[in-house]
Coordinates of C-alpha atoms in Angstrom, one line a residue:
M1 CA 56.5 47.4 29.7
A2 CA 56.3 46.3 26.0
L3 CA 58.2 48.6 23.8
K4 CA 56.0 50.8 21.6
L5 CA 57.1 50.7 18.2
T6 CA 55.6 52.5 15.3
L7 CA 56.5 52.0 11.6
S8 CA 57.8 55.4 10.0
S9 CA 56.0 56.7 6.8
T10 CA 59.3 55.5 5.3
A11 CA 58.7 52.2 6.0
P12 CA 59.2 49.5 3.3
A13 CA 56.6 48.1 1.0
Q14 CA 55.2 44.7 2.3
G15 CA 57.5 42.0 1.2
R16 CA 60.4 44.3 0.3
P17 CA 63.9 44.4 2.2
D18 CA 64.2 47.3 4.2
P19 CA 66.8 49.4 2.5
L20 CA 70.1 49.9 3.9
R21 CA 70.4 53.1 6.0
A22 CA 73.5 55.5 6.7
V23 CA 74.3 53.5 10.0
D24 CA 74.2 50.3 8.2
L25 CA 76.5 51.6 5.4
L26 CA 78.8 53.1 7.9
L27 CA 79.2 49.8 9.9
L28 CA 79.7 48.0 6.7
A29 CA 82.6 50.4 5.2
Y30 CA 84.3 50.0 9.1
L31 CA 84.1 46.4 8.7
A32 CA 85.5 46.3 5.4
I33 CA 88.3 48.6 6.3
V34 CA 89.2 46.8 9.3
S35 CA 88.9 43.3 7.7
I36 CA 91.7 44.6 5.5
V37 CA 93.8 45.4 8.6
A38 CA 93.3 42.0 10.2
A39 CA 94.1 40.3 7.0
F40 CA 97.6 42.2 6.8
R41 CA 98.2 41.6 10.7
A42 CA 97.0 38.1 10.7
P43 CA 100.7 36.6 9.9
H44 CA 101.8 38.1 13.1
A45 CA 98.6 37.5 15.2
P46 CA 96.7 34.4 13.8
E47 CA 93.6 35.5 16.3
C48 CA 92.9 38.2 13.4
W49 CA 91.6 35.5 11.0
W50 CA 88.7 35.1 13.5
L51 CA 87.8 38.6 13.1
L52 CA 87.2 37.9 9.6
L53 CA 84.8 35.1 10.5
A54 CA 82.8 37.5 13.0
H55 CA 82.7 40.2 10.2
A56 CA 81.0 37.9 7.9
L57 CA 78.6 37.2 10.7
V58 CA 77.7 40.7 11.1
V59 CA 76.9 40.9 7.2
V60 CA 74.6 38.2 8.0
L61 CA 73.0 39.9 10.8
V62 CA 72.7 43.0 8.8
Y63 CA 70.7 41.0 6.0
L64 CA 68.3 39.2 8.6
V65 CA 67.4 42.6 10.3
T66 CA 66.7 44.2 6.9
R67 CA 64.3 41.4 5.8
P68 CA 60.5 42.0 5.1
G69 CA 57.8 40.8 7.7
L70 CA 59.8 41.4 10.9
G71 CA 57.8 41.7 14.2
P72 CA 57.8 43.9 17.0
V73 CA 61.1 42.3 18.5
G74 CA 62.7 42.2 15.1
K75 CA 61.8 45.8 14.4
T76 CA 63.4 46.9 17.9
I77 CA 66.5 44.9 16.9
R78 CA 66.7 46.4 13.5
E79 CA 67.0 49.9 15.2
I80 CA 69.3 49.2 18.0
Y81 CA 71.4 46.5 16.6
P82 CA 74.6 48.7 16.0
L83 CA 74.6 49.5 19.7
L84 CA 74.6 45.6 20.5
L85 CA 77.7 45.1 18.5
L86 CA 79.9 47.5 20.2
P87 CA 81.3 45.3 22.9
A88 CA 82.5 43.2 20.1
L89 CA 83.6 45.8 18.0
Y90 CA 85.9 47.2 21.0
S91 CA 87.4 43.8 22.0
E92 CA 88.9 43.6 18.4
L93 CA 90.9 46.3 19.0
D94 CA 92.7 44.3 21.5
I95 CA 93.3 41.8 19.1
L96 CA 94.3 43.9 16.4
N97 CA 96.9 46.0 18.5
S98 CA 98.5 42.7 20.2
V99 CA 101.0 42.7 17.5
A100 CA 104.3 44.7 17.6
V101 CA 102.2 48.0 16.7
P102 CA 103.8 51.1 18.0
V103 CA 102.1 53.0 20.5
H104 CA 102.2 56.9 20.6
D105 CA 102.2 57.7 24.1
L106 CA 105.5 59.8 24.2
L107 CA 104.0 62.0 21.7
V108 CA 100.8 62.6 23.1
Q109 CA 102.5 63.1 26.6
H110 CA 104.5 66.0 25.0
W111 CA 101.3 67.4 23.8
E112 CA 100.2 67.1 27.3
L113 CA 103.3 68.9 28.7
L114 CA 103.0 71.8 26.1
L115 CA 99.3 72.3 27.0
F116 CA 99.0 71.8 30.7
G117 CA 102.8 72.2 31.9
G118 CA 102.9 68.4 33.2
Q119 CA 101.2 65.1 33.4
L120 CA 97.6 66.1 34.2
S121 CA 96.3 62.5 34.6
R122 CA 99.2 61.5 36.9
E123 CA 99.7 64.8 38.8
W124 CA 96.1 66.1 39.4
W125 CA 94.5 63.3 41.9
Q126 CA 98.0 63.7 43.7
A127 CA 97.8 67.5 44.0
A128 CA 94.2 67.2 45.2
P129 CA 93.5 63.8 46.8
S130 CA 90.0 63.0 47.8
R131 CA 88.1 60.1 48.5
F132 CA 84.8 61.8 47.9
W133 CA 85.8 62.6 44.6
S134 CA 87.3 59.5 43.6
T135 CA 84.4 57.7 44.6
V136 CA 81.9 60.2 42.7
L137 CA 84.1 60.3 39.4
H138 CA 84.7 56.6 39.3
A139 CA 80.7 56.1 39.3
A140 CA 80.7 58.9 36.7
Y141 CA 83.1 56.6 34.5
L142 CA 80.8 53.7 34.8
S143 CA 77.6 55.6 33.8
Y144 CA 79.0 55.8 30.7
Y145 CA 77.3 52.5 29.7
L146 CA 73.8 54.1 30.4
I147 CA 74.5 57.4 28.7
I148 CA 75.2 55.5 25.4
S149 CA 72.4 52.9 25.4
A150 CA 69.4 54.0 27.6
P151 CA 68.4 56.9 25.4
A152 CA 67.9 54.6 22.5
L153 CA 65.7 52.0 24.6
Y154 CA 63.7 55.4 25.9
F155 CA 63.0 56.5 22.3
A156 CA 62.0 52.9 21.4
W157 CA 59.6 52.4 24.2
R158 CA 58.3 56.0 23.4
G159 CA 57.7 54.9 19.8
D160 CA 60.1 57.4 18.1
L161 CA 61.6 55.5 15.5
Q162 CA 63.2 58.7 14.3
A163 CA 65.0 59.6 17.6
V164 CA 66.3 56.1 17.7
R165 CA 67.7 56.3 14.1
R166 CA 69.3 59.9 14.7
F167 CA 70.8 58.8 18.3
V168 CA 72.3 55.3 16.9
L169 CA 73.8 57.0 14.0
V170 CA 75.3 59.6 16.0
V171 CA 76.6 57.1 18.6
I172 CA 78.0 54.6 15.8
A173 CA 79.6 57.4 13.8
T174 CA 81.4 58.6 17.0
F175 CA 82.6 55.3 17.8
V176 CA 83.6 54.6 14.2
I177 CA 86.1 57.3 14.1
C178 CA 87.5 56.8 17.3
Y179 CA 88.1 53.1 16.7
L180 CA 90.0 53.9 13.5
I181 CA 92.3 56.3 15.3
F182 CA 93.0 53.8 17.8
I183 CA 93.5 51.3 15.1
F184 CA 96.0 53.5 13.0
F185 CA 97.2 55.9 15.9
P186 CA 97.1 53.6 18.9
V187 CA 97.7 55.2 22.3
A188 CA 98.0 53.0 25.6
G189 CA 97.3 55.7 28.0
P190 CA 97.8 56.5 31.5
Y191 CA 96.1 53.6 32.8
Y192 CA 98.9 51.2 31.1
E193 CA 102.0 54.0 31.3
F194 CA 101.9 55.2 34.9
R195 CA 101.9 53.7 38.3
R196 CA 98.3 53.0 39.5
P197 CA 96.9 55.0 42.4
P198 CA 97.3 53.7 46.0
A199 CA 95.0 51.7 47.8
W200 CA 93.2 54.6 49.5
F201 CA 92.3 56.3 46.3
T202 CA 90.5 53.2 44.7
D203 CA 89.2 51.6 47.7
N204 CA 85.5 52.3 47.1
L205 CA 83.0 50.5 45.2
P206 CA 82.9 52.2 41.9
A207 CA 86.4 52.2 41.6
R208 CA 86.5 48.6 42.3
L209 CA 83.8 47.9 39.5
T210 CA 86.0 50.0 37.1
Y211 CA 89.3 48.3 37.7
E212 CA 87.5 44.9 37.6
A213 CA 86.0 46.3 34.0
L214 CA 89.0 47.4 32.7
A215 CA 91.2 44.4 33.8
S216 CA 88.3 42.0 32.1
G217 CA 87.7 44.2 28.7
S218 CA 90.0 47.2 28.3
S219 CA 91.9 47.2 24.8
Y220 CA 95.1 48.2 24.6
G221 CA 96.1 51.4 22.2
A222 CA 92.4 52.8 22.8
A223 CA 93.1 56.0 24.7
F224 CA 93.2 58.9 22.1
P225 CA 90.9 60.2 21.7
S226 CA 88.9 59.2 24.7
S227 CA 85.5 57.2 23.4
H228 CA 84.5 57.4 26.6
V229 CA 84.1 61.3 26.4
A230 CA 83.3 61.3 22.7
A231 CA 80.4 58.9 22.8
A232 CA 79.0 60.5 26.0
L233 CA 79.0 63.6 24.8
A234 CA 77.7 62.8 21.4
A235 CA 74.6 60.7 22.7
T236 CA 73.9 63.6 25.4
L237 CA 73.9 66.0 22.5
A238 CA 71.5 63.5 20.6
A239 CA 69.2 62.8 23.2
W240 CA 68.9 66.4 23.7
R241 CA 67.7 67.1 20.3
A242 CA 65.0 64.6 20.9
S243 CA 64.2 64.9 24.5
R244 CA 65.2 68.2 26.4
P245 CA 64.5 66.6 29.7
L246 CA 66.4 63.3 29.0
G247 CA 69.5 65.5 27.8
L248 CA 69.2 67.5 30.7
V249 CA 69.4 64.6 32.6
L250 CA 72.7 63.2 30.9
V251 CA 74.4 66.5 31.3
V252 CA 75.7 65.9 34.8
P253 CA 77.2 62.6 34.3
T254 CA 78.6 63.3 30.9
L255 CA 80.4 66.5 32.3
L256 CA 81.6 64.5 35.6
L257 CA 82.9 61.6 33.4
T258 CA 84.9 64.1 31.2
V259 CA 86.6 65.1 34.3
G260 CA 86.9 61.8 35.7
V261 CA 88.7 60.1 33.1
V262 CA 91.4 62.5 33.8
Y263 CA 91.5 62.7 37.4
C264 CA 91.0 59.0 37.7
Q265 CA 94.1 58.5 35.4
M266 CA 92.2 56.5 32.7
H267 CA 93.0 59.1 30.0
Y268 CA 95.4 61.9 29.2
A269 CA 93.8 65.3 29.5
V270 CA 94.5 65.6 25.9
D271 CA 92.4 62.1 25.1
A272 CA 89.4 64.1 26.9
L273 CA 89.9 67.2 24.7
A274 CA 90.1 65.1 21.6
G275 CA 86.9 63.4 22.8
L276 CA 85.0 66.4 23.1
A277 CA 86.1 67.4 19.7
V278 CA 85.1 64.4 18.1
G279 CA 81.6 64.2 19.7
T280 CA 81.0 67.9 19.0
G281 CA 82.1 67.3 15.4
V282 CA 80.2 64.2 14.6
T283 CA 77.2 65.3 16.1
W284 CA 77.2 68.6 14.0
A285 CA 78.1 66.6 10.7
V286 CA 75.1 64.3 11.2
R287 CA 72.8 66.9 12.0
R288 CA 73.7 69.3 9.0
K289 CA 73.4 66.2 6.8
R290 CA 70.0 65.0 7.7

C-alpha cells in the first residue's frame, strides 16, 4: 500500500528549501552538545572521533531532506528521518560512556531503598515468580520498538502530516532529554549490577529475544530515566491526541512495558518513575508550545 502524503498549507514555495522545524533544531542542538562531549572524551576513547564524523553526516542528511522538489519517498523520509536516526544515537552512548565515567547506581539504589524499602527490580520477580508473567512482560518490553515507530508510519499512510510531525517531535524530544541525562548522569542499571534471573525465568521466546537484543545493542549507563518507559508513554500520548483508537491500542502494551522493565530486572523502579515523569512532561510541554 502506498504512503498517502499530502502537502500542508505551510509547505515551502516551489524551489525554496523547506525551513528547519523544531525537531530539526532540537536534533542539531543535541548533536552539537554531544560533539563537544565527544571531543573532550576522545583522548581517552579515540572512537569518539568517529562520532564527530557521524554528526557531520547527519547535518548533510538534514540539508538533503530540506531541499526543494522532494518526491513522495523523499517527503516521507523528511517527516520520519529523526526516528531512523535513533538506533545510531543510542549506540553512541556506549562509546561515550566507555571511558572511565563513574556511574551513579549506588545513589539510585539508595533512592530505591528509600521509596520501596528494598531493591524492587531484584526482589519482585523472586517474591512473585511466574513463567507466564515473564513471557508476557518480556513481550511487552519488545513491543517498545513498535510503540515508538508504528504510529508515525500509520499517520504518514493516512496522509496526516501534522500528526506525523507532532508525534516525531514528542518522541525525539523525549529521547534527547533521556540521552543527555545518560551522558551526564550515567546509571548502569540492574541488568549490569545484579545477578541475572535463572534459566526458568528467561526460558521463553520473548525473554530470549530480549536478552539477545540487549547483548548486541545495549548501551552502558543508559538506565536512568528509563527511555523505554518515557518514550513509550510519550508516543502513546502523542498517538492518542491524533487518533483515539490508536492511542487505546497502545495503552495496554505501554502499561505492561512500564511494569515489565522492573519485574524483568531491566530497570530500577526509580528509573521507571523517572521515565513516566519525562514522558508526561515532554508531551505536556510540546502540546503547550504548539
